Every structure is written in C-alpha cells, then in structure tokens.
PDB file of C-alpha atoms in Angstrom:
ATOM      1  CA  UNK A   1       0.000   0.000   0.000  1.00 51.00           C
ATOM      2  CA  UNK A   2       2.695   2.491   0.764  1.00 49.00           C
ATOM      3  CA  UNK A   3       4.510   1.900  -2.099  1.00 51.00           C
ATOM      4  CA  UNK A   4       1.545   2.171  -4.341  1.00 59.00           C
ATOM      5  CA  UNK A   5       0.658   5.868  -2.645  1.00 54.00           C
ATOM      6  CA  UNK A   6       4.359   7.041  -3.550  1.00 64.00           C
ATOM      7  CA  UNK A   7       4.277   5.887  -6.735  1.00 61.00           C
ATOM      8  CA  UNK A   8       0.702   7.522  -7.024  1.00 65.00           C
ATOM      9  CA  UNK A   9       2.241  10.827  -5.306  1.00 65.00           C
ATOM     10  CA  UNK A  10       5.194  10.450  -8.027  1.00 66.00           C
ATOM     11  CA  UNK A  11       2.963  10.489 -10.929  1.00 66.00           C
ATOM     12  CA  UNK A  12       0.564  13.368  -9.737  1.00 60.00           C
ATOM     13  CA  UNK A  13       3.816  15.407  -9.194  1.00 66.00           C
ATOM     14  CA  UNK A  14       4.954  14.719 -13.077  1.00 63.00           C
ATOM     15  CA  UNK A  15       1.812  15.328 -14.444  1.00 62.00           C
ATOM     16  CA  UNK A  16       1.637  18.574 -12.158  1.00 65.00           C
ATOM     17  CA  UNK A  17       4.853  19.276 -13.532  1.00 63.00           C
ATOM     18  CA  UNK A  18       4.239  18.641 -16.916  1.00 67.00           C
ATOM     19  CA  UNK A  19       0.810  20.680 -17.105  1.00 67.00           C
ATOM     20  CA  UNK A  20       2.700  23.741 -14.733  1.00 58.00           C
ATOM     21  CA  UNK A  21       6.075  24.399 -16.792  1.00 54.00           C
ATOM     22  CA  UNK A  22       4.112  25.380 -19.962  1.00 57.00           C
ATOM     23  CA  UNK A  23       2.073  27.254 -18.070  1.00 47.00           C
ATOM     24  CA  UNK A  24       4.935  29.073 -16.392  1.00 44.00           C
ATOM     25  CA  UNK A  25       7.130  29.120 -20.160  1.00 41.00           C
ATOM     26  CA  UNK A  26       3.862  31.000 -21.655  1.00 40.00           C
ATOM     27  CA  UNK A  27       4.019  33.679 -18.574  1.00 41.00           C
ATOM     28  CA  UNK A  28       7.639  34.414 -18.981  1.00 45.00           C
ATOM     29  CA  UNK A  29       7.226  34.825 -22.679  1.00 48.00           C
ATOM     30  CA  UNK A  30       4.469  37.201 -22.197  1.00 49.00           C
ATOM     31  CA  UNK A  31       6.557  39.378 -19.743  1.00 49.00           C
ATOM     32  CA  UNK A  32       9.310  39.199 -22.073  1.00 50.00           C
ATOM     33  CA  UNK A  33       6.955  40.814 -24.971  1.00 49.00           C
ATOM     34  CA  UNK A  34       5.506  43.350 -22.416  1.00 54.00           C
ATOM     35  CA  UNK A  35       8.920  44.715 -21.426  1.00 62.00           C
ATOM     36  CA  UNK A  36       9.887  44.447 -25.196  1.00 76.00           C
ATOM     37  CA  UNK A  37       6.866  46.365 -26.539  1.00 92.00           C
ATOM     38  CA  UNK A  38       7.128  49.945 -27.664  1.00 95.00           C
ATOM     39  CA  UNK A  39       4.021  50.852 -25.366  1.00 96.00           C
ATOM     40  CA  UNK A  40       6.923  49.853 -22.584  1.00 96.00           C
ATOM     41  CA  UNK A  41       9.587  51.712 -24.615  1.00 95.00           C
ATOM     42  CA  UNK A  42       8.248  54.982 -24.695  1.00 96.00           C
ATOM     43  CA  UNK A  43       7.012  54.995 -21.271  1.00 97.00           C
ATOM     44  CA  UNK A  44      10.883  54.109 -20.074  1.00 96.00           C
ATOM     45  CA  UNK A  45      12.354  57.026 -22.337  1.00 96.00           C
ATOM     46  CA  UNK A  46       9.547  59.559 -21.639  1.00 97.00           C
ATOM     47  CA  UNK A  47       9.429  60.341 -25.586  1.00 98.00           C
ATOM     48  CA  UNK A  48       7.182  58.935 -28.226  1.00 98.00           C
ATOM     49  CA  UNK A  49       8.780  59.506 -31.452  1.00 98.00           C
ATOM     50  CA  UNK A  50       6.145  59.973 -34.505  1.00 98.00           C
ATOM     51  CA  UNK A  51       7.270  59.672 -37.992  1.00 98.00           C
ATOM     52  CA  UNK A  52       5.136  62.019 -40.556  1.00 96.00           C
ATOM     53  CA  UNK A  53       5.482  63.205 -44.227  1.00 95.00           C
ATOM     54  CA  UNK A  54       4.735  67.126 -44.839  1.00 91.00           C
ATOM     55  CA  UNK A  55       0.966  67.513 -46.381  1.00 85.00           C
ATOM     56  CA  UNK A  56      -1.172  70.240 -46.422  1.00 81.00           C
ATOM     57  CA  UNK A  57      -3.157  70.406 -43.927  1.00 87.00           C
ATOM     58  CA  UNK A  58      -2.210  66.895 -42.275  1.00 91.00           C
ATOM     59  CA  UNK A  59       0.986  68.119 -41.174  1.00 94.00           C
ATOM     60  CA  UNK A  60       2.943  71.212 -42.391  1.00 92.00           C
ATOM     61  CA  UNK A  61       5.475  73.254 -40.520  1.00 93.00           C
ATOM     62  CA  UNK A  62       3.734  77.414 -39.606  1.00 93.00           C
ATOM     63  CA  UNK A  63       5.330  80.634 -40.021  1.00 92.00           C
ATOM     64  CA  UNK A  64       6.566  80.185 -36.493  1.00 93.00           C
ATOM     65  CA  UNK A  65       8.303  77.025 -37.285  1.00 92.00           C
ATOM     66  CA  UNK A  66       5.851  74.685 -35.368  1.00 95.00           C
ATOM     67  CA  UNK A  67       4.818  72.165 -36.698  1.00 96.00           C
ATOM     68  CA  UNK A  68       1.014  72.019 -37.239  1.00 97.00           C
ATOM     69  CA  UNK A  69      -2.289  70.186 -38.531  1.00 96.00           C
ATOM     70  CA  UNK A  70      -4.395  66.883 -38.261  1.00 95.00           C
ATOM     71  CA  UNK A  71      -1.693  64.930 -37.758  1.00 96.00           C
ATOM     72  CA  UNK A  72       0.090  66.825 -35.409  1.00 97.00           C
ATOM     73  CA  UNK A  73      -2.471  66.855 -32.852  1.00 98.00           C
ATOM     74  CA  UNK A  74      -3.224  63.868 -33.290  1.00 98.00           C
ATOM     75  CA  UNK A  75      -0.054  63.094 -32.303  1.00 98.00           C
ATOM     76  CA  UNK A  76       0.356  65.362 -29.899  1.00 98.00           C
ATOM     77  CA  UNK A  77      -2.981  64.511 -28.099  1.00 98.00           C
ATOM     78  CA  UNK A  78      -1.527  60.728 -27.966  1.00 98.00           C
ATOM     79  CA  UNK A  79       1.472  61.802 -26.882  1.00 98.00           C
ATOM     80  CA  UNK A  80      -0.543  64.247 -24.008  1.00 98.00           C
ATOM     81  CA  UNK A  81      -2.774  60.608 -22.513  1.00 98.00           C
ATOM     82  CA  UNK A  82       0.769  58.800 -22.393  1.00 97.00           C
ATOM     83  CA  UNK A  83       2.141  61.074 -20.385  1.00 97.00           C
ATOM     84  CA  UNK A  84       5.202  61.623 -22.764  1.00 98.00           C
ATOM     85  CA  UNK A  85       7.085  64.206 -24.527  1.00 98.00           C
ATOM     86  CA  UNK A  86       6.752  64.219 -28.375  1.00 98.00           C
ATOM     87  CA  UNK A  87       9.287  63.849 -30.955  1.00 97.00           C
ATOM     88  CA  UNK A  88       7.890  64.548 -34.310  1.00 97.00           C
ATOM     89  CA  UNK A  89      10.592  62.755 -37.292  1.00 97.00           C
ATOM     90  CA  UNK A  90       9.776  64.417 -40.646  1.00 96.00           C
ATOM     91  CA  UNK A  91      10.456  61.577 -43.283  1.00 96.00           C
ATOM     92  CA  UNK A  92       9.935  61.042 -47.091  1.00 94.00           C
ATOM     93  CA  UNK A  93       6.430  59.572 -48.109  1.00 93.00           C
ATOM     94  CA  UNK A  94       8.300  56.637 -49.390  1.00 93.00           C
ATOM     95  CA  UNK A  95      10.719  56.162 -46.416  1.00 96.00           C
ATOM     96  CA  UNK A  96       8.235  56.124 -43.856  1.00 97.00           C
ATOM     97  CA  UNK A  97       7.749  52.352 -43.666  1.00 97.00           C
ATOM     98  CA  UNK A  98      11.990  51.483 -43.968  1.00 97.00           C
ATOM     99  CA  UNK A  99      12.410  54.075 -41.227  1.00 97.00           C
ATOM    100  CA  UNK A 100       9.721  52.931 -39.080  1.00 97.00           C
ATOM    101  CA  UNK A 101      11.328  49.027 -39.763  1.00 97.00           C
ATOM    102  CA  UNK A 102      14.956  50.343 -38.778  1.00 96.00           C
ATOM    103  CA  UNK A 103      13.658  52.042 -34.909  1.00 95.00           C
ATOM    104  CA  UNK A 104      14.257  55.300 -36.558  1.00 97.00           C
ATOM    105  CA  UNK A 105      10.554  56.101 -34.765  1.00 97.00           C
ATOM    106  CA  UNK A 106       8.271  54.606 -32.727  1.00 98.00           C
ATOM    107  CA  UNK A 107       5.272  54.909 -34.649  1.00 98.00           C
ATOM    108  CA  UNK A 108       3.520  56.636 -38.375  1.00 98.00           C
ATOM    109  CA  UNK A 109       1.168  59.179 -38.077  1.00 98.00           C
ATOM    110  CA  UNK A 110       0.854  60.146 -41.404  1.00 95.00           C
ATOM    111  CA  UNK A 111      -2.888  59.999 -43.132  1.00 91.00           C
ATOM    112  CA  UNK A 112      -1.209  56.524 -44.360  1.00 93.00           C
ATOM    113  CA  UNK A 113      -3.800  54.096 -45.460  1.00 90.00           C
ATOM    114  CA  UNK A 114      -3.486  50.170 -43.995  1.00 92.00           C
ATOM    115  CA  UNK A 115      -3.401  48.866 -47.953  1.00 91.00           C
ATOM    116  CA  UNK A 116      -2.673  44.922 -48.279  1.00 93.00           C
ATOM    117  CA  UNK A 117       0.676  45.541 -49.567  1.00 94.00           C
ATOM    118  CA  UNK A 118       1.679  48.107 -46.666  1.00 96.00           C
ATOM    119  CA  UNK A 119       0.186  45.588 -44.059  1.00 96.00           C
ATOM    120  CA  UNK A 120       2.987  42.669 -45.118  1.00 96.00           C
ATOM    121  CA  UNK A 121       5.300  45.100 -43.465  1.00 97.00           C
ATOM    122  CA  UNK A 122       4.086  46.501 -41.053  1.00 97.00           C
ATOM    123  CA  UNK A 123       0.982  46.370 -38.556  1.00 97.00           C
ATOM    124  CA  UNK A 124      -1.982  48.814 -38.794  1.00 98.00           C
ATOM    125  CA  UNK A 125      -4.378  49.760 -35.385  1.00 98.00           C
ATOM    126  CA  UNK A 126      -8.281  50.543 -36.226  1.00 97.00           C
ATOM    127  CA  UNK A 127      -8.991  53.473 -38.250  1.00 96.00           C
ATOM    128  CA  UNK A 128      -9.222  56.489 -36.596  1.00 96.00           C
ATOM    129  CA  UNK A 129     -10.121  58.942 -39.782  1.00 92.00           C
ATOM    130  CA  UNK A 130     -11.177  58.364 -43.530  1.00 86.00           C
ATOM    131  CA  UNK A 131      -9.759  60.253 -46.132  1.00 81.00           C
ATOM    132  CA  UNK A 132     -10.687  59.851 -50.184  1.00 83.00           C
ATOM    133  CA  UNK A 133      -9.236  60.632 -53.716  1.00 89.00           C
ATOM    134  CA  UNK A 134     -10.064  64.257 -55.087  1.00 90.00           C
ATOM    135  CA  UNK A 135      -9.371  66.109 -57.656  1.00 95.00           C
ATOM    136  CA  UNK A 136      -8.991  69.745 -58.528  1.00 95.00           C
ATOM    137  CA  UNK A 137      -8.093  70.997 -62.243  1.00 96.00           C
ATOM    138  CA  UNK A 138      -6.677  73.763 -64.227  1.00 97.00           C
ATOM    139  CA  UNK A 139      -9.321  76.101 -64.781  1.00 96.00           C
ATOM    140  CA  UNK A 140      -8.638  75.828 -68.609  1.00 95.00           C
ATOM    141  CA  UNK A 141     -10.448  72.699 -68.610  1.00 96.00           C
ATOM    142  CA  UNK A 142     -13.375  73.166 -66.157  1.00 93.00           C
ATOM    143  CA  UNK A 143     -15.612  73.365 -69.226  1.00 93.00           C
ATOM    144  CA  UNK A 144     -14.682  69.942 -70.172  1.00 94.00           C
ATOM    145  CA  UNK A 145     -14.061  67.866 -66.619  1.00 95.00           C
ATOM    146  CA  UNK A 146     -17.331  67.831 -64.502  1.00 94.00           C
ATOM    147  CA  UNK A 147     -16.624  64.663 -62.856  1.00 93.00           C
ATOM    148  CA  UNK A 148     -13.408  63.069 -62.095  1.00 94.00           C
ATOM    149  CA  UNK A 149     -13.847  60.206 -64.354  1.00 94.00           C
ATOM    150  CA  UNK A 150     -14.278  62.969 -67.367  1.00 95.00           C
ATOM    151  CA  UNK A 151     -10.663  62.216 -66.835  1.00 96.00           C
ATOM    152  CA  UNK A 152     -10.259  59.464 -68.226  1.00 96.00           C
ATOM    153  CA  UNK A 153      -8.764  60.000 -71.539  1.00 96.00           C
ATOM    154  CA  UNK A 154      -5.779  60.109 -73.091  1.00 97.00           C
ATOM    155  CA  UNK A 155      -6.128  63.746 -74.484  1.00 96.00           C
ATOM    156  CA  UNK A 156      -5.082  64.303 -70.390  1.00 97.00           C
ATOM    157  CA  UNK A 157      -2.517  64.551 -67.961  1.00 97.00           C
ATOM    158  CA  UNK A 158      -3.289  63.881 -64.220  1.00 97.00           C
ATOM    159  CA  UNK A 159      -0.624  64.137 -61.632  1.00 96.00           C
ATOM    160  CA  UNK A 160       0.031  62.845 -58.227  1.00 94.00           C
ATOM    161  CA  UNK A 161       2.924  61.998 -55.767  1.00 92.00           C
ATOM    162  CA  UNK A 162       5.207  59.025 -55.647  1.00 90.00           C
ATOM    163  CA  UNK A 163       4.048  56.004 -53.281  1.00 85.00           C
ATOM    164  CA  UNK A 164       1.015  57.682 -52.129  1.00 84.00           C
ATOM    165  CA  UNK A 165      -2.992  55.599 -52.404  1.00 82.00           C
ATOM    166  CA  UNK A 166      -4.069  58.227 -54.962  1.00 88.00           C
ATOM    167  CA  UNK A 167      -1.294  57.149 -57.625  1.00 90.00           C
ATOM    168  CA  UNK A 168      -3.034  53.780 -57.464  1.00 90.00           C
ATOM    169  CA  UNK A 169      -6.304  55.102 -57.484  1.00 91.00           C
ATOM    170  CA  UNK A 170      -5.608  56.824 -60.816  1.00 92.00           C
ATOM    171  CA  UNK A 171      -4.217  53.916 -62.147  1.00 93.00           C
ATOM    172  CA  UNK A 172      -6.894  51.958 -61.524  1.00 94.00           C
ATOM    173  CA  UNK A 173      -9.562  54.155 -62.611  1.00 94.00           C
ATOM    174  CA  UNK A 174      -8.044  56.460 -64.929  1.00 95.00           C
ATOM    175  CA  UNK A 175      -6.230  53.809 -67.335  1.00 96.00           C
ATOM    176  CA  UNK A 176      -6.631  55.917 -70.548  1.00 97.00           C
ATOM    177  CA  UNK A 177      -5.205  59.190 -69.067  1.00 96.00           C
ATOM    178  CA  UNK A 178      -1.558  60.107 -68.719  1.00 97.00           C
ATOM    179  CA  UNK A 179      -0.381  59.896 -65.587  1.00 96.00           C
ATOM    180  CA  UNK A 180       2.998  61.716 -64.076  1.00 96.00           C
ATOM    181  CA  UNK A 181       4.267  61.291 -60.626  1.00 95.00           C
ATOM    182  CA  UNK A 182       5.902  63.619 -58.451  1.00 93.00           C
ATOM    183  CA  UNK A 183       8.301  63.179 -55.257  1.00 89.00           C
ATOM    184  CA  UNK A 184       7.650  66.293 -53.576  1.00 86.00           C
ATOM    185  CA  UNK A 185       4.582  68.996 -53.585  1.00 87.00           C
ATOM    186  CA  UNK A 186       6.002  72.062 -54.917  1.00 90.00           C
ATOM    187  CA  UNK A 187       6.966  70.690 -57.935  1.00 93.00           C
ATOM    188  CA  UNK A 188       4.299  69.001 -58.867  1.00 95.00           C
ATOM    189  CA  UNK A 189       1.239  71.560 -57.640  1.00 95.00           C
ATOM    190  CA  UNK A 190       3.644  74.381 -60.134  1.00 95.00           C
ATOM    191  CA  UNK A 191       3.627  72.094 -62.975  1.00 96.00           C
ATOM    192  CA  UNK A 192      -0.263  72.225 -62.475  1.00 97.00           C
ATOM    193  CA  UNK A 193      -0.104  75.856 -62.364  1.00 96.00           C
ATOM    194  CA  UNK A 194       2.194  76.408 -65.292  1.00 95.00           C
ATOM    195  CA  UNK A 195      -0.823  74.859 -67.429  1.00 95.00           C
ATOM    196  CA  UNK A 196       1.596  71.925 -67.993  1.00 96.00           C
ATOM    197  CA  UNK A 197      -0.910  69.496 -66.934  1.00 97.00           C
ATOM    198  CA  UNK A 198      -4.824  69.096 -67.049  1.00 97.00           C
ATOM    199  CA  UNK A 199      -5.025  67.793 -62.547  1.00 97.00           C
ATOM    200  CA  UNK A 200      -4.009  66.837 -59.551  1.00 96.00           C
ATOM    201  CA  UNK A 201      -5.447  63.632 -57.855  1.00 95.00           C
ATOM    202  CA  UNK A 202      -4.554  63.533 -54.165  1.00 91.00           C
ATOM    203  CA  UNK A 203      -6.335  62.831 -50.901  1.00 83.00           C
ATOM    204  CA  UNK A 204      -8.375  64.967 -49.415  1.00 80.00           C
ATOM    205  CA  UNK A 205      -8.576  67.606 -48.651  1.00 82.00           C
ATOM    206  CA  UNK A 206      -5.276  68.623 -50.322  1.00 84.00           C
ATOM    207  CA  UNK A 207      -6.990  69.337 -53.768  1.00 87.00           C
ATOM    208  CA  UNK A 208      -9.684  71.820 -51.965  1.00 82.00           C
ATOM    209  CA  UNK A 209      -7.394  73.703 -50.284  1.00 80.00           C
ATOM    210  CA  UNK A 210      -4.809  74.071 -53.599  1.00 88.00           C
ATOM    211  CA  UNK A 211      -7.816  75.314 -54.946  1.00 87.00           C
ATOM    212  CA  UNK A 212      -8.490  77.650 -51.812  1.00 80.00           C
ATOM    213  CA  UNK A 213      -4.788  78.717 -52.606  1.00 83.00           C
ATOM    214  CA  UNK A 214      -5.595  79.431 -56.266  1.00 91.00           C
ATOM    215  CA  UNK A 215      -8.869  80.535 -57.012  1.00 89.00           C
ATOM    216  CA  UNK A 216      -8.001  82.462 -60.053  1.00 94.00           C
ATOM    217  CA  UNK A 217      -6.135  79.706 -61.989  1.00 96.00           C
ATOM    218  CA  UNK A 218      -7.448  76.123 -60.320  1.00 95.00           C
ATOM    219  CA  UNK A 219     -11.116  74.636 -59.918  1.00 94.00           C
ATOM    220  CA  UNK A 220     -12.227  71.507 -57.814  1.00 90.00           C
ATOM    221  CA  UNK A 221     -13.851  69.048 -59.034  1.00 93.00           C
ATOM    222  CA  UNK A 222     -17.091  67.871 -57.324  1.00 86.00           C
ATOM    223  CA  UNK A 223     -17.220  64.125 -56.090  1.00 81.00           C
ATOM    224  CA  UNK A 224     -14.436  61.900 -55.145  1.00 84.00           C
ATOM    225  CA  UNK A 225     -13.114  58.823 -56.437  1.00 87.00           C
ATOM    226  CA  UNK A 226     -12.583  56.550 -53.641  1.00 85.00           C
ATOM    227  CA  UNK A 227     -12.775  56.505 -49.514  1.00 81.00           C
ATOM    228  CA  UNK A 228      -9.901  55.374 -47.604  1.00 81.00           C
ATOM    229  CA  UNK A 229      -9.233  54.684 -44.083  1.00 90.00           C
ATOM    230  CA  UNK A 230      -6.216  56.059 -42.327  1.00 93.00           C
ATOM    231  CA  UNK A 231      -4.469  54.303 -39.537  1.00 97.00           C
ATOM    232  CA  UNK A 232      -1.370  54.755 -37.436  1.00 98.00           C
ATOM    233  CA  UNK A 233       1.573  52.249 -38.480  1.00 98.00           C
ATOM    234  CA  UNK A 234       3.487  49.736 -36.057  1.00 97.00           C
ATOM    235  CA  UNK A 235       5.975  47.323 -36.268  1.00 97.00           C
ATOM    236  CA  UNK A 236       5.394  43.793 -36.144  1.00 96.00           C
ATOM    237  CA  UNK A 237       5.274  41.663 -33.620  1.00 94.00           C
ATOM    238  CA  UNK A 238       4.198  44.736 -30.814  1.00 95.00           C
ATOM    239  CA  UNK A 239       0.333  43.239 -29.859  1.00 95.00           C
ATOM    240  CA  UNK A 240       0.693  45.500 -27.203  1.00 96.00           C
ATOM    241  CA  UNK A 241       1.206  48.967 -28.867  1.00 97.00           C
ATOM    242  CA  UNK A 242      -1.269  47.698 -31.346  1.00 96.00           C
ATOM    243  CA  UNK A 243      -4.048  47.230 -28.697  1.00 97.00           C
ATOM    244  CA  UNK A 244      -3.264  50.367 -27.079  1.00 97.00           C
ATOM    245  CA  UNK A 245      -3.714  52.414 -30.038  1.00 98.00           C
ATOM    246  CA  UNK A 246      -6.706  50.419 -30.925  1.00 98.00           C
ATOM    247  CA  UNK A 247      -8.214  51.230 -27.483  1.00 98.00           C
ATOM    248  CA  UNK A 248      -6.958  55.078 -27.354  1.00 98.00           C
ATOM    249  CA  UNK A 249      -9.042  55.612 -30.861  1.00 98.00           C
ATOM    250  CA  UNK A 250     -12.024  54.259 -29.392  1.00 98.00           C
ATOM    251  CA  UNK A 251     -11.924  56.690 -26.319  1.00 98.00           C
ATOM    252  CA  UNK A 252     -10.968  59.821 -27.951  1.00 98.00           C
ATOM    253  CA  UNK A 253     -13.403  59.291 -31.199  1.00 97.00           C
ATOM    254  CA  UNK A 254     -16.201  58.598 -28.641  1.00 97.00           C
ATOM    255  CA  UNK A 255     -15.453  61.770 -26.722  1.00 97.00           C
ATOM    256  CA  UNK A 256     -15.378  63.744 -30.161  1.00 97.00           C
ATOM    257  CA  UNK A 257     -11.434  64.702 -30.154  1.00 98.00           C
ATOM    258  CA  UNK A 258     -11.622  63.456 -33.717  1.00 96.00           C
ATOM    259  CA  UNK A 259     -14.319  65.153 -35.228  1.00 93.00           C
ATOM    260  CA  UNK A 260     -13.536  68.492 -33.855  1.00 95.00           C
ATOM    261  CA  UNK A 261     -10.229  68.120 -35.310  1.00 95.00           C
ATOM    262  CA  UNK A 262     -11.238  67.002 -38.884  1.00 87.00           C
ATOM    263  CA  UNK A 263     -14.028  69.763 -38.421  1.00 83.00           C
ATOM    264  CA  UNK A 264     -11.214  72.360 -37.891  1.00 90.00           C
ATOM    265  CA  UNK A 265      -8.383  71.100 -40.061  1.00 89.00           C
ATOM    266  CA  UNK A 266     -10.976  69.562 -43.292  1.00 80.00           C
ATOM    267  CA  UNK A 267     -14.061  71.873 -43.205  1.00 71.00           C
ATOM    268  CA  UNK A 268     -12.779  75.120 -42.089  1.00 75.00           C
ATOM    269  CA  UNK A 269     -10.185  77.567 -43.384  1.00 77.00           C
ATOM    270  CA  UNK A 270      -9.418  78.832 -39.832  1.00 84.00           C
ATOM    271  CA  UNK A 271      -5.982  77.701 -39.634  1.00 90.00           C
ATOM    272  CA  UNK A 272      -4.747  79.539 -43.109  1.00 86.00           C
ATOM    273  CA  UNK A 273      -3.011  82.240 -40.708  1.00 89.00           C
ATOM    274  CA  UNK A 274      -1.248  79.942 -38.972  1.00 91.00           C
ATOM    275  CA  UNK A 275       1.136  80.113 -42.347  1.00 85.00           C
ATOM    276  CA  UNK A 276       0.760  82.900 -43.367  1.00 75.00           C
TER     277      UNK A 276
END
C-alpha cells in the first residue's frame, strides 16, 4: 500500500509538472513581450517619437516654425494621454515604412492608409479617420471635366505623388489618361499651375485647399473617387502597442477629439493664418 501511494504521489507530481512548466514558459514569454513592446519603450524614455510626411493640412510646418495640422495633434494629443514628450521625425512619403522598420521612430502618423501591400510590413491599429481621392483641375479645362472620371482620356494629364494611395487610385480608374508622378509637392502643384498638366489627384482635402490657394487659376472638381481609411503604423510583432492604439481611438473618437479636429483642419479655413 505504501509503495503504491508514492508511486501515485510520483505520478501526480509529473503530471503537475508537466501541465505547470508550460504554463509558467507561456508567462515568462508574455513578460518578455511586455517589457519588449514599444508601449513599454516609450514609457521608459519619456518620448514617443512619430514619424510624418509634410501635407497640407495633415501636417505642415507654420510661419513660427511649429509644426502644425491633423496629424500633429493627433499626435500630440496621444502623446498628451501617455504622459510623454513628443518627438515629431519628418520623413519622405516613401521612407516612412523602412524608417519605421529600422527604430528610426516609434510609430507613423501620417494619413497613411493600412493597404494589403503596406500591411505585409508593417501592422496597422483601427482606423481612426477616412480620407478619399479628389481632384482639382486647371481652370482651362473646367468646361470639359465635370466629374473626375471625365478624366479618363488620353487627351489628359493627371498628376500625383510618388508612393502615395491616390497614384493607385488613378491607375486603376483612370487607365486611358496620362499619368505623371511627383516626389515632392512644390513641384508638382507648379507644374499644375504652369498649365503643364490638365489635374491633380490627391487625398483629401489637399486638392480643396490648392484650390483655396488658387482661385483664379485652379477649380475643384465635385465628387471623389474613392474613400480610404487612415491608420497609425506599427511594427510587427508589438500586440501591445497595437491594442493600445486600438483602445486610445475608441476613447478619444467617442469623446469627439476626432471630429472636432477634422471639423477644424478639413471643413474650415481657420488655420490659413497659422502660415501665413
């Protein structure tokens, strides 16, 4: 009898020991992620670091020198509920993902769009704005383009910038136009100007507020072509910066942060003296 208890007090301590060690290998993984996390990161440097591209009005720097718009508070009001400091990194359209992948920043904010392609290298949290394709023209043709798919012919040139949603968008939908792609603003919104072109296609609201810019010589064109959702980017393999994001949204779209900002910064011309 006594033998058969120990061996029956041997086996119930393997089996306790065989059930308990994954148990205890899962929990030290998980602790290992949490202290690895960029959530843990930026609360150990006091900084979150923010990678952005320049856009009118999503981000743009004011005659002061600050830097301003959607984006930025945004980013700022993120930065604010985390207790943090705020680092903003101003980066290329088309280097935002490498520099995000190489630590250069912690996170995109940068109107960028969560596309299938984009989300095989990097992670996207829950939209917290939509944005669409629009298009404004050179006022030489506003007899001619009523809609934006009056575009669509080769007799046309429609312009937009390198990397960015609305370069596809044209692509797709504007296959019989000619189609040249610019990698900074200036150049291309001045080759509009110059009558060199017949449009720009960009998101929105960039194309209403070229026109707002240049009444005399551009016209928008009513309608847009597509509606995207915009989300903030985050490395891989980080579920915990992804589900605070993804919980931070929620709160500050239900309180209304978000649509008093795109109310200001979209539908409004208010902040046109901050640049000038």
């Amino acid at each position: 009898m006594k033998f058969r208890l120990t061996g029956t007090i041997i086996t119930l301590t393997f089996l306790f020991f065989m059930i308990s060690t994954p148990l205890v290998l899962a929990a030290n993984i998980q602790k290992d992620l949490a202290k690895s996390s960029t959530v843990e990161k930026i609360l150990r440097s006091g900084k979150l670091k923010v990678g952005m591209a320049t856009f009118v009005p999503w981000a743009m720097q004011s005659k002061t020198g600050e830097w301003v718009g959607f984006e930025i508070d945004v980013a700022k009001r993120l930065a604010q509920d985390m207790g943090v400091k705020i680092e903003f990194v101003p980066t290329k359209w088309e280097g935002l993902i490498p520099s995000l992948l190489t630590g250069k920043f912690d996170i995109i904010i940068a109107g960028m769009m969560g596309t299938p392609q984009r989300a095989l290298k990097i992670n996207f949290s829950q939209p917290y704005d939509f944005t669409g394709t629009q298009v404004c023209i050179h006022k030489d043709y506003k007899d001619k383009i009523k809609t934006p798919m009056d575009l669509n012919d080769p007799a046309y040139i429609v312009l937009s910038r390198v990397g960015v949603t609305a370069a596809e968008t044209a692509k797709k939908y504007l296959p019989k136009a000619q189609k040249r792609l610019f990698s900074d603003n200036g150049s291309m919104v001045q080759e509009l100007l110059n009558g060199k072109a017949t449009a720009i296609i960009q998101s929105l609201p960039e194309p209403a507020q070229l026109v707002a810019k240049n009444p005399e010589t551009l016209a928008l064109v009513e309608g847009t072509l597509t509606k995207e959702p915009i989300s903030i980017g985050v490395r891989k393999g980080d579920p915990d910066m992804l589900a605070y994001l993804n919980n931070w949204i929620e709160v500050v779209r239900a309180e209304g942060f978000l649509e008093e900002k795109a109310d200001y910064w979209w539908r409004s011309m208010d902040w046109a003296s901050l640049l000038e």
